[in-house]
Coordinates of C-alpha atoms in Angstrom, one line a residue:
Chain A
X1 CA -6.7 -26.0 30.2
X2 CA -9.9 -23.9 29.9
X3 CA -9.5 -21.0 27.4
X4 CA -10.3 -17.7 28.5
X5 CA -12.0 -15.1 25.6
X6 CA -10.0 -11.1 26.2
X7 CA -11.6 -8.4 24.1
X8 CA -9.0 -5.8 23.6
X9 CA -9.6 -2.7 21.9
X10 CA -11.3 -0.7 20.5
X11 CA -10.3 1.1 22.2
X12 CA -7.1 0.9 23.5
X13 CA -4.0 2.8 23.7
X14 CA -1.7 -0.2 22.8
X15 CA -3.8 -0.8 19.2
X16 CA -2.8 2.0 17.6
X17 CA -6.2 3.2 17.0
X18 CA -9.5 1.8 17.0
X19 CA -8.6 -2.1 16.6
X20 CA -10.3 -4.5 18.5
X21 CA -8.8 -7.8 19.0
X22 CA -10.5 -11.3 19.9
X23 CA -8.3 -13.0 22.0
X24 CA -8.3 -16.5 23.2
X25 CA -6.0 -16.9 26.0
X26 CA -4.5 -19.9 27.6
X27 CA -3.3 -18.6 30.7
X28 CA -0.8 -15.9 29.5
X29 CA -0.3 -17.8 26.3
X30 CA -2.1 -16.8 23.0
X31 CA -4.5 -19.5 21.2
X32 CA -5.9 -17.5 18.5
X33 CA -6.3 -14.1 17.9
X34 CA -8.9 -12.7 16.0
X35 CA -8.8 -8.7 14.4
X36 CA -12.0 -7.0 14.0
X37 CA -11.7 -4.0 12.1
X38 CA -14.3 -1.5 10.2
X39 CA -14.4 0.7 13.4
X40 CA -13.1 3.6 11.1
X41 CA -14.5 2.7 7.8
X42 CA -15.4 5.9 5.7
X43 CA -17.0 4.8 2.5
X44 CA -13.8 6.1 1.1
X45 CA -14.3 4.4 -2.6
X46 CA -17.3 5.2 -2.3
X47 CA -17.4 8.8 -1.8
X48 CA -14.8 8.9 -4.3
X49 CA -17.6 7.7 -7.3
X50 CA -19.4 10.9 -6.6
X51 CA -15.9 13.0 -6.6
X52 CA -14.2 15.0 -9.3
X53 CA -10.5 13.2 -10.1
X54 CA -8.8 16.7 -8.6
X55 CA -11.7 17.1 -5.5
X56 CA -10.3 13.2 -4.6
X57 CA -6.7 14.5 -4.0
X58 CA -7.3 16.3 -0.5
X59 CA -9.2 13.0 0.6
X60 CA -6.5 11.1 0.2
X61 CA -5.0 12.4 3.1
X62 CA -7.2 11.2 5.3
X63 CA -5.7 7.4 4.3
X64 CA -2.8 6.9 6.3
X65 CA -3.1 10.2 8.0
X66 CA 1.0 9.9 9.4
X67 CA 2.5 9.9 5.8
X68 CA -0.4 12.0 3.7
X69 CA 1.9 12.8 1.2
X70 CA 2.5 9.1 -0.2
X71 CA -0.9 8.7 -0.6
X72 CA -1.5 12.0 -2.7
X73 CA 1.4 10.4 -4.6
X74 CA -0.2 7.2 -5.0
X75 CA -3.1 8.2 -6.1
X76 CA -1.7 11.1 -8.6
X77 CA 0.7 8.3 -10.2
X78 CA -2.6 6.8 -11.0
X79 CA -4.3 9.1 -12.2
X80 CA -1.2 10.7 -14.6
X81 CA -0.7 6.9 -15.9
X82 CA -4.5 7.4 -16.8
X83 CA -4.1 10.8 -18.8
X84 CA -0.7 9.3 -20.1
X85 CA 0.8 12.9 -18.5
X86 CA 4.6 13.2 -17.1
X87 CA 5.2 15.6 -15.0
X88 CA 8.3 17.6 -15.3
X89 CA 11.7 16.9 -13.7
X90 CA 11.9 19.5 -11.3
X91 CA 7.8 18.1 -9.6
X92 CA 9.7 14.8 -9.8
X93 CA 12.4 15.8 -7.9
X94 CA 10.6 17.4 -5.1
X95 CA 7.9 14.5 -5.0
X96 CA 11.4 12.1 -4.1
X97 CA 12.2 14.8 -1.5
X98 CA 9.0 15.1 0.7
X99 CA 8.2 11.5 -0.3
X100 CA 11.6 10.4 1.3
X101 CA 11.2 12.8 4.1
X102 CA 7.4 11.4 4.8
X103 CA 9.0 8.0 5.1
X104 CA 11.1 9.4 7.9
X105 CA 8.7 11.0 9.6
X106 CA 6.7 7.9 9.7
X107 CA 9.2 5.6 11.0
X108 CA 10.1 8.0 13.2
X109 CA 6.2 7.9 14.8
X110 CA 6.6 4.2 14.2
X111 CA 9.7 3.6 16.7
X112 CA 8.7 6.1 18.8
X113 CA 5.1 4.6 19.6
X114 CA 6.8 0.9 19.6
X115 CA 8.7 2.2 22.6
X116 CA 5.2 2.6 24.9
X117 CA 4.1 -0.5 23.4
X118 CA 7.0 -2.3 25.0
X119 CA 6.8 -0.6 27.8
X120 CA 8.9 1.7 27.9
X121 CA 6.8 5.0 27.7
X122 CA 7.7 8.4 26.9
X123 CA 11.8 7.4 26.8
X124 CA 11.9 6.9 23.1
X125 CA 8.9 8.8 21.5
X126 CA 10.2 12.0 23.2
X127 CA 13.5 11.5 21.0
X128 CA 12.1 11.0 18.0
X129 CA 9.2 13.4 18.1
X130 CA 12.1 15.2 18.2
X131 CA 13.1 14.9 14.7
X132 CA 9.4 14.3 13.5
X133 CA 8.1 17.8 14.6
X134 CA 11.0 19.2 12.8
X135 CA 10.0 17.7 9.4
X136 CA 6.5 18.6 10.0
X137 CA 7.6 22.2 10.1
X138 CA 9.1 22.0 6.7
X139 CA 6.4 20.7 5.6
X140 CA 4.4 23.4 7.1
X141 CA 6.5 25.9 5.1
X142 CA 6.3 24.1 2.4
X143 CA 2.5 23.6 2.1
X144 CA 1.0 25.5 5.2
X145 CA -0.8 22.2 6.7
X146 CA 1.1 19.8 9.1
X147 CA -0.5 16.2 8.6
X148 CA -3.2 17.0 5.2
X149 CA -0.8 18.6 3.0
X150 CA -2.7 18.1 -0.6
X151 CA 1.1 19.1 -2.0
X152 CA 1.6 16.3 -4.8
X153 CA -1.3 17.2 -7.2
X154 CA -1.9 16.2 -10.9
X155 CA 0.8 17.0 -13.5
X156 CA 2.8 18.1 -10.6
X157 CA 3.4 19.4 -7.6
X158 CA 0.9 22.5 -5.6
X159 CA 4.0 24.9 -4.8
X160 CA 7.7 25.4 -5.8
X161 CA 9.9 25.2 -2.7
X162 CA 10.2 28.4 -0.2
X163 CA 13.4 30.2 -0.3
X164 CA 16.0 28.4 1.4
X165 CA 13.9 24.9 1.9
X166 CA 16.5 23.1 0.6
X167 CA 19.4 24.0 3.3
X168 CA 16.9 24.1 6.1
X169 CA 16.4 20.3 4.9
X170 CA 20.3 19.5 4.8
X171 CA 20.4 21.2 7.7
X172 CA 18.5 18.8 9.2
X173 CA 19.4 15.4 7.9
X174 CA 23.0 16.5 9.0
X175 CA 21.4 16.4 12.4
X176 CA 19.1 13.1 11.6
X177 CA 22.4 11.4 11.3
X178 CA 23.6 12.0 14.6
X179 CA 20.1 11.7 15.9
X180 CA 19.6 8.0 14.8
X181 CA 23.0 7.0 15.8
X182 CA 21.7 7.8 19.8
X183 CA 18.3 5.8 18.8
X184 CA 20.5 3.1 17.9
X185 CA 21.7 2.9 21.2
X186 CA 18.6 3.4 22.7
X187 CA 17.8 0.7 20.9
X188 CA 20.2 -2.0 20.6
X189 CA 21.9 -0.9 24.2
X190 CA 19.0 -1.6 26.0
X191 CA 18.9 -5.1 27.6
X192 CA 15.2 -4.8 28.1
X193 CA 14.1 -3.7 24.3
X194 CA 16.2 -6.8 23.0
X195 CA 14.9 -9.3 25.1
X196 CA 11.3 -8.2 24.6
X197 CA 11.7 -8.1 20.4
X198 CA 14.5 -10.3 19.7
X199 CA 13.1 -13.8 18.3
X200 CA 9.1 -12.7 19.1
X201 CA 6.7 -13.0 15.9
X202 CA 9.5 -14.5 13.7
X203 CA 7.8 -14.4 10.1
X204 CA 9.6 -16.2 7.6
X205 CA 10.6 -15.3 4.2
X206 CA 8.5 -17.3 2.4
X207 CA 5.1 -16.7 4.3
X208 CA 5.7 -13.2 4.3
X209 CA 5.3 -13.5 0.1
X210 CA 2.4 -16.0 0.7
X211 CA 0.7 -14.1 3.1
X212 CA 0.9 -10.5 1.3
X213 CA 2.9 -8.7 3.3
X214 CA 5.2 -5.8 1.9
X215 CA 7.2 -3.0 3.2
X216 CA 9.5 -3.0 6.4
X217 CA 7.3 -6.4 7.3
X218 CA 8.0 -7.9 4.0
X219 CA 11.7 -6.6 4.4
X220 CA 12.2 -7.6 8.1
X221 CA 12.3 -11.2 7.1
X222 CA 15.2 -10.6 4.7
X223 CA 12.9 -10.8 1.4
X224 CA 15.1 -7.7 -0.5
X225 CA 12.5 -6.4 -2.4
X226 CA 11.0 -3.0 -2.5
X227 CA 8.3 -1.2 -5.1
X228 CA 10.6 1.8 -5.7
X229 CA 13.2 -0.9 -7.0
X230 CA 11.0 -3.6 -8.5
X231 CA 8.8 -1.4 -10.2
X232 CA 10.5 2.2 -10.3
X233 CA 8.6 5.0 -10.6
X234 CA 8.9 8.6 -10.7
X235 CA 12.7 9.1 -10.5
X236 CA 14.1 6.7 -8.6
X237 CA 16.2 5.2 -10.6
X238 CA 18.3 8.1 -10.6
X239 CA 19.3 7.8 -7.6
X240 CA 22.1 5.2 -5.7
X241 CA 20.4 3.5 -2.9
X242 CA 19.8 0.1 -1.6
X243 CA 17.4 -2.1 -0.1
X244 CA 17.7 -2.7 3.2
X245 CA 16.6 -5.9 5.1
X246 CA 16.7 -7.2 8.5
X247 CA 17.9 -10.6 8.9
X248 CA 15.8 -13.2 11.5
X249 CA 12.1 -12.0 10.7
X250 CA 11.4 -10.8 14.2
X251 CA 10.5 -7.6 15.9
X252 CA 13.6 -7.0 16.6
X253 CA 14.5 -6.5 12.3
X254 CA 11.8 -5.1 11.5
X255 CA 12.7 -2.3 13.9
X256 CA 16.2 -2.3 12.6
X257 CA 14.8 -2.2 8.9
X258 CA 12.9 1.0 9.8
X259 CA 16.4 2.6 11.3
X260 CA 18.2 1.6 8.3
X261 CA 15.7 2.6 5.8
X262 CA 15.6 6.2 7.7
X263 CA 19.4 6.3 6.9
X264 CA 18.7 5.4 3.4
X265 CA 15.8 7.8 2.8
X266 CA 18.2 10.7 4.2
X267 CA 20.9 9.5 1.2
X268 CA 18.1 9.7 -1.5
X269 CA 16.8 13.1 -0.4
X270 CA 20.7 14.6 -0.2
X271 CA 21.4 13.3 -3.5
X272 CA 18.2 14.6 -4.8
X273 CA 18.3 17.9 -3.3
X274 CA 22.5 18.4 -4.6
X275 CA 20.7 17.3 -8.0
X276 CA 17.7 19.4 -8.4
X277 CA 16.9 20.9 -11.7
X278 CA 15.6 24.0 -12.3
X279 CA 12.6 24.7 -14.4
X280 CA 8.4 24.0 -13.7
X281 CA 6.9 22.6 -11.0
X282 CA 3.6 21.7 -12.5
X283 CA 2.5 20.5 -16.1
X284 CA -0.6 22.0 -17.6
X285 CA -3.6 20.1 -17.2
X286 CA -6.9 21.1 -18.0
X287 CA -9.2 22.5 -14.8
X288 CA -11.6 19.7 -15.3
X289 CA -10.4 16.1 -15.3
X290 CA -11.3 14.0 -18.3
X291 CA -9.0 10.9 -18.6
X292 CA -10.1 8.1 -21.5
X293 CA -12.1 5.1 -20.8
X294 CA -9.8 2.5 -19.3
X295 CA -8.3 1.3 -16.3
X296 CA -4.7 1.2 -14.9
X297 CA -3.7 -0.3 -11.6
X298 CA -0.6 1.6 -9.9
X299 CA 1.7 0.7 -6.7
X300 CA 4.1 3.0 -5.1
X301 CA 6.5 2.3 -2.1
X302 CA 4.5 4.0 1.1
X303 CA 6.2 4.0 4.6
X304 CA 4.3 0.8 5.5
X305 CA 4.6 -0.7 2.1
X306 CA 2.9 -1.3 -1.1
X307 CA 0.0 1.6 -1.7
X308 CA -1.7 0.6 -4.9
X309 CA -4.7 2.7 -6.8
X310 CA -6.8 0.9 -8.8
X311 CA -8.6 3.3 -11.0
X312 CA -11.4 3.0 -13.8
X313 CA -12.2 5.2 -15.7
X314 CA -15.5 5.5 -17.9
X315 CA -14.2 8.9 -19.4
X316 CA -16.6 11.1 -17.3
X317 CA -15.3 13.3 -14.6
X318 CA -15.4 11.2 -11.8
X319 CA -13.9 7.4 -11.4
X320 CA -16.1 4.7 -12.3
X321 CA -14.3 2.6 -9.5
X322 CA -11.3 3.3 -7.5
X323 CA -10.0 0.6 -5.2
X324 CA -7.2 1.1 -2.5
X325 CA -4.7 -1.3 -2.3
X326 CA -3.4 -0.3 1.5
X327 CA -0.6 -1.7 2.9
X328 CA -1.5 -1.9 6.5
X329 CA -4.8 -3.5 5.7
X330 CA -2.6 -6.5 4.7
X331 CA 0.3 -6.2 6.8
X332 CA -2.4 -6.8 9.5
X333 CA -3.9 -10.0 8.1
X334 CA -0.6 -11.2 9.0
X335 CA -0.9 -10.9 12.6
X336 CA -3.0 -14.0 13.5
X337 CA -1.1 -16.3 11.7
X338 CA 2.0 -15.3 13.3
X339 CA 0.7 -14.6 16.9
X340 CA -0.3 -17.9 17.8
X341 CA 1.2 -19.2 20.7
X342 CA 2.9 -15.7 22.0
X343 CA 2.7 -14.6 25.3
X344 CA -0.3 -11.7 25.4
X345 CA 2.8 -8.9 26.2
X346 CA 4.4 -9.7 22.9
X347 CA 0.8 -9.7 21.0
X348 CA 1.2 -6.0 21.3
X349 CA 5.3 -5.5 20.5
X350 CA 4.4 -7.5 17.1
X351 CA 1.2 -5.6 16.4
X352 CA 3.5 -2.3 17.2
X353 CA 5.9 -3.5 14.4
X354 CA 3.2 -4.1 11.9
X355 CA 2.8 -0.8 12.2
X356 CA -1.2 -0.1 11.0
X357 CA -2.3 3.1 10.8
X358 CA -6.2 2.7 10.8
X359 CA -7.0 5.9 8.7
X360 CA -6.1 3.5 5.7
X361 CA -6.5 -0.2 7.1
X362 CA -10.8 0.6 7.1
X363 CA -10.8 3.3 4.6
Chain B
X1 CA 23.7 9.9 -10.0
X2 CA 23.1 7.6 -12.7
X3 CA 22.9 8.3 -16.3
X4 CA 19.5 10.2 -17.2
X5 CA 16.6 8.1 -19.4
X6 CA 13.9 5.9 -18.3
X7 CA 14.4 2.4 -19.2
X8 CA 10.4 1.6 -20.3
X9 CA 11.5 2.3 -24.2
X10 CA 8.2 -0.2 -24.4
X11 CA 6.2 2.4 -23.1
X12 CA 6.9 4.4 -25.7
X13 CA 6.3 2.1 -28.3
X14 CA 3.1 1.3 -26.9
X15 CA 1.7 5.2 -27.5
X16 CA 2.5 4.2 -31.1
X17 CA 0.9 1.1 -32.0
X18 CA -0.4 -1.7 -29.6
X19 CA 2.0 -4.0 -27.9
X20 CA 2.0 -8.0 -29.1
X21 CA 2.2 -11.1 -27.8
X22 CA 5.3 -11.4 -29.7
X23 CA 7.0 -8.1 -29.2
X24 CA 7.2 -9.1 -25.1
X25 CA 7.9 -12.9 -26.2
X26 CA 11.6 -12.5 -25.7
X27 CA 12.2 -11.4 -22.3
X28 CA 8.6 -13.6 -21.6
X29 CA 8.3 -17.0 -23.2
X30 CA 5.6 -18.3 -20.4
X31 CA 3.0 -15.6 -22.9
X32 CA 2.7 -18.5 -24.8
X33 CA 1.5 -20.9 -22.7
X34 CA -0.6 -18.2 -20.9
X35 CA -2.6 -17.3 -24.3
X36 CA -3.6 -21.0 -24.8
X37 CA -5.2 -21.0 -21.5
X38 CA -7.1 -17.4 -21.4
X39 CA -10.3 -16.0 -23.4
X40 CA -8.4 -12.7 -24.0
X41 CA -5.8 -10.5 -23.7
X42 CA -4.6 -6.8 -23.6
X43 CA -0.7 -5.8 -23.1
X44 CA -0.7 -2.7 -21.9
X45 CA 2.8 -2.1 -21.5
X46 CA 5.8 -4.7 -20.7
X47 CA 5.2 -5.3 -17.9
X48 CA 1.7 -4.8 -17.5
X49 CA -0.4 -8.0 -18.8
X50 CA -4.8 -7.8 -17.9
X51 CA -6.0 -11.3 -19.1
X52 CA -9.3 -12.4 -19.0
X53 CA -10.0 -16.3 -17.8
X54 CA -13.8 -18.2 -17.2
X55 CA -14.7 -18.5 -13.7
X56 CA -14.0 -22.5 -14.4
X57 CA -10.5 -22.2 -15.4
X58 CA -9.9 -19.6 -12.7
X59 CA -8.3 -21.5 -9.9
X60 CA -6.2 -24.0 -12.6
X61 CA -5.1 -20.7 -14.2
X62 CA -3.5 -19.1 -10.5
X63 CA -2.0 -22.8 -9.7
X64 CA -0.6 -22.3 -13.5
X65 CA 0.9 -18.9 -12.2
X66 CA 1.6 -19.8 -9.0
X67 CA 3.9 -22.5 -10.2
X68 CA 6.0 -20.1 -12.1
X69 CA 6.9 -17.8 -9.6
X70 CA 3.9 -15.4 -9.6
X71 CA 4.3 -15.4 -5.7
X72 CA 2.6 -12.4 -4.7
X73 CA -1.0 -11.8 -5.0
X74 CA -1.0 -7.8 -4.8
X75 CA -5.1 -6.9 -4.8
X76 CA -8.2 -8.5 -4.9
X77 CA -10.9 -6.2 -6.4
X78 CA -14.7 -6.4 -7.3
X79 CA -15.7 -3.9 -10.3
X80 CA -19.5 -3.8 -11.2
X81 CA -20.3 -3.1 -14.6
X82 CA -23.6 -2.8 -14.8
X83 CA -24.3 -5.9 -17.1
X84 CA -22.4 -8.2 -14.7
X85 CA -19.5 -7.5 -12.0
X86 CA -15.8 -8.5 -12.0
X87 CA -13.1 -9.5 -10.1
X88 CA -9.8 -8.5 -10.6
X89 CA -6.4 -10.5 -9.7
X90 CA -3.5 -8.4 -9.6
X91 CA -0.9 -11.2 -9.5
X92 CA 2.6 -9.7 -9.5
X93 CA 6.2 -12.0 -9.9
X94 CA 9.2 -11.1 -7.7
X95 CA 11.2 -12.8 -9.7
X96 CA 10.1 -11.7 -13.2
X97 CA 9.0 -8.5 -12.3
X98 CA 6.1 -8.7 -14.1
X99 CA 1.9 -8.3 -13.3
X100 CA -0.7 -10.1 -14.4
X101 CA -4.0 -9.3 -13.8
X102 CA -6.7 -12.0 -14.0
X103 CA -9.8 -10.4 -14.8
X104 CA -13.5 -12.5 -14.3
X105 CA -16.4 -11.9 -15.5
X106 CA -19.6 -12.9 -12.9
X107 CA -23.3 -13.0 -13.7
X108 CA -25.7 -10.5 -11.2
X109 CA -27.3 -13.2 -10.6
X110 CA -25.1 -15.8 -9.7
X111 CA -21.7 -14.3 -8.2
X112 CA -19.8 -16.8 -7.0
X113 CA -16.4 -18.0 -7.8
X114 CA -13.7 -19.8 -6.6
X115 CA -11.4 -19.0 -3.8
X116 CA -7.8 -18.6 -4.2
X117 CA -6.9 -18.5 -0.7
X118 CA -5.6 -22.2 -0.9
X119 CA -2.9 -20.7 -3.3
X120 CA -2.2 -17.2 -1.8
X121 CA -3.1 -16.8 1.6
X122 CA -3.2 -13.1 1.2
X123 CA -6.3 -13.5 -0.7
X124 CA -8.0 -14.1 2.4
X125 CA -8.9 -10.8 3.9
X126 CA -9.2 -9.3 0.1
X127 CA -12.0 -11.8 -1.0
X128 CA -13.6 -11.1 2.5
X129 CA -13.6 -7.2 1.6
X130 CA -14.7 -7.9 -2.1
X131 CA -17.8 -10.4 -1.0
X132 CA -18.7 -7.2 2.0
X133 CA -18.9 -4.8 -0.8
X134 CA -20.4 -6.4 -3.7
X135 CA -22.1 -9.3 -2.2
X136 CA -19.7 -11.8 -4.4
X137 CA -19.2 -15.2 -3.4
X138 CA -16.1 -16.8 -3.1
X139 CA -16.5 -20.6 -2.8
X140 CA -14.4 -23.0 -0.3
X141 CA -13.3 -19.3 1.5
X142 CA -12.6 -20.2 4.7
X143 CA -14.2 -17.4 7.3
X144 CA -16.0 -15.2 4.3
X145 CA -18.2 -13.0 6.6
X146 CA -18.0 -9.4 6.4
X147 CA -14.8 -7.4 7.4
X148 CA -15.5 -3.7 7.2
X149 CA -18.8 -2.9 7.7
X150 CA -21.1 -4.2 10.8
X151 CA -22.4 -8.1 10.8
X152 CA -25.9 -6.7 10.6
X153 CA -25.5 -4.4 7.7
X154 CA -28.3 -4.2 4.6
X155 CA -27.3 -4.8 0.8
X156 CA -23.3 -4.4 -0.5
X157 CA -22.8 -0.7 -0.6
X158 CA -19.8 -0.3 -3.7
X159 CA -23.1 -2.5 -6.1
X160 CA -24.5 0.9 -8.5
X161 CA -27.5 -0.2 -7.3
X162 CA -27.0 0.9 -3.9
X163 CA -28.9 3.4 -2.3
X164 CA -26.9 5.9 -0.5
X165 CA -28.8 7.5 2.3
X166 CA -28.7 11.1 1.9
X167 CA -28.6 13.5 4.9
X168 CA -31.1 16.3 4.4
X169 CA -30.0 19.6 4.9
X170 CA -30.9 21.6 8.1

């Protein structure tokens, strides 16, 4: 059968941003599919050679521009592991707070958009938006910007919480919980969303790890590993949580992995939050940035999965190299190898659950 | 709530004096094969091992690795240094919970090393992005054209010899 050649994208409202896909179709049926990305590429490491270590904190924002504050977080954690500087316990705490409550907010984008991927529009991202815009206006309180927040910032943190932040926050996970119980049955109730994820882009255990992928992907297909347990960091390890995994490898768990991890990121940021110390917010650091020659390479947990920072420094002010590890960027390498031979529909549900934010796949 | 105290007492010890092969021998006893097989070596903490290998050795090095459980390849990265450019391996092991990160050093005028995508297939995009921004050669890559930047774009832009068009000012 001839093969027919379907640009889709750039764009396009299923893509997720500007991604444009080379398709070769059989009929309905997928031959190979081929992603072209760049579309939003900013020079970011480079721009960030010419950048004082503190002017590079605000630009890291513009990464993965649904969960800002992971990548401030990233990028600090390199830059402290640099100076050798540990921020006090009370900055660690928060950081676990909005971190956790990031990750929420991104799954919560993430489910919602996966419902007008599958074709059910408006239905479930109404819900969740919900929930999101509610976190976003703590956040607002807490830093005065909704999506760039610039909050997590060398030796600590920009702000102490405002008065009463920390019951407005239970406040809200009490309502979270309810909240995801009726997402679950959105979800798992609805005959339609389980016949188009359930067994579509299985990815199995052992070419996830092959084929780099990490976070709710890497998770999906049952591998139970996670940075913030692997490799811990800040204070995670105080805290009693699991990793959670899906089971088959298909849309259908990664879905579920983002659901359960949303319930687990509410239990970190209660226990943090019943825990929190008192005392500063922010260590001393000098106004201009000197660290020592060297060079560290550091990974944190983001929403969509492993964010590493690979820094060197030539002890000057600005970075003699920085690289971005970024999860989506790899996460979407995945997609040809597992989208052979799907129906064109389902192209787009398995893109939606390799959630790529573009901000941070071109950089 | 567990007990309070971090559990990298290495770390520590590391801000004291530098870190051996045979302080991390116990809980690592592969360090000793890996030593015989790389130029040189800096432990920065634990868990945390840079390594330097010859371009040559590179790809018999990652099988090495690869064998014992050093299943994810975490980053690809080019570094130039002026004198020559580098790539950098960040290899990390889900089982041992442990990086290693290969380091190679390239000539300017000859940058071209083997590809490791026939042992992690994750290095594929990576070694894509590293050959688009600093013009290195990966040899035996399958599709190595450029990824982020447009098919018709002049000279490798993260090279310190790169011009960067300045805007003028209005």
């Amino acid at each position: 059968m001839e093969t027919v050649l379907l640009n889709l994208g750039p764009q396009h409202p299923s893509t997720h941003g500007v991604l444009r896909l080379v398709v070769e179709l059989e009929g309905e049926r997928v031959v190979n599919v081929e992603p072209v990305i760049g579309y939003l590429h900013r020079g970011f490491e480079k721009i960030c050679e010419n950048r004082r270590y503190i002017q590079i904190t605000p630009l890291t924002d513009k990464l993965d521009y649904v969960a800002s504050m992971s990548n401030n977080m990233a990028y600090v954690k390199a830059v402290e592991e640099l100076l050798d500087l540990h921020p006090p316990q009370r900055a660690e705490f928060i950081r676990v707070i909005v971190l956790e409550l990031q990750r929420i907010a991104s799954h919560l984008l993430a489910l919602g958009s996966i419902g007008n991927d599958l074709g059910m529009p408006f239905t479930l991202m109404m819900y969740t938006f919900r929930e999101r815009e509610k976190i976003l206006d703590l956040f607002e309180s807490l830093s005065g910007a909704r999506l760039g927040y610039n909050y997590i910032t060398i030796g600590g943190v920009m702000h102490d919480l405002p008065f009463g932040f920390p019951d407005h926050v239970l406040a809200f996970l009490k309502e979270l919980d309810e909240k995801i119980e009726e997402y679950e049955d959105l979800i798992y109730e609805n005959e339609i969303f389980i016949r188009r994820t359930e067994g579509v882009g299985v990815l199995k255990p052992n070419d996830a790890i092959n084929l780099g992928a990490t976070g709710p992907v890497l998770r999906g297909s049952g591998v139970k590993r996670d940075v913030r347990k692997e490799d811990p960091y800040s204070v995670y390890h105080m805290f009693d949580w699991k990793v959670v995994t899906g089971d088959k490898g298909d849309c259908l768990s990664r879905i579920s992995v983002w659901i359960k991890e949303m319930k687990m990121s509410s239990e970190i940021v209660k226990q943090a939050i019943a825990n929190l110390p008192a005392g500063n917010i922010r260590e001393k650091v000098s106004r201009v940035i000197r660290p020592p020659e060297g060079e560290t390479y550091s990974r944190i947990e983001s929403p969509r999965g492993e964010l590493g920072f690979h820094i060197v420094g030539d002890g000057s002010t600005n970075p003699y190299r920085l690289k971005i590890r970024s999860p989506a960027f790899c996460n979407l390498s995945v997609l040809p190898h597992i989208a052979k031979g799907v129906l064109i529909a389902d192209l787009i549900a398995i893109l939606g659950t390799l959630d790529p934010v573009f901000g941070e796949v071109d950089r | 709530m567990r007990k309070e105290g971090r559990n990298d007492d290495n770390e520590a010890e590391a801000g004291e004096r530098k870190l051996t092969v045979d302080d991390i021998s116990p809980a690592f006893p592969l360090i000793y094969e890996i030593v015989k097989k790389v130029d040189g070596m800096h432990i920065q903490t634990c868990n945390k091992i840079w390594v330097e290998v010859k371009r040559e050795n590179l790809l018999d090095f990652c099988k090495f690795l690869k064998e014992h459980g050093f299943d994810h390849l975490s980053c690809v990265l080019g570094v130039d240094m002026k004198e020559y450019l580098e790539v950098v391996y960040h290899v990390w092991s889900y089982i041992d919970r442990r990086m290693i990160s290969i380091k190679v050093k390239l000539p300017y005028d000859d940058p071209v090393v083997d590809s490791v995508t026939s042992i992690w297939k994750s290095a594929d995009w990576h070694e894509r992005e590293t050959y688009d921004m600093f013009g290195i050669v990966f040899r035996n890559h399958p599709n190595l054209k450029r990824i982020l930047l447009p098919d018709d774009f002049e000279g490798h832009p993260l090279r310190k010899d790169f011009k960067v068009e300045e805007r003028g000012w209005y």
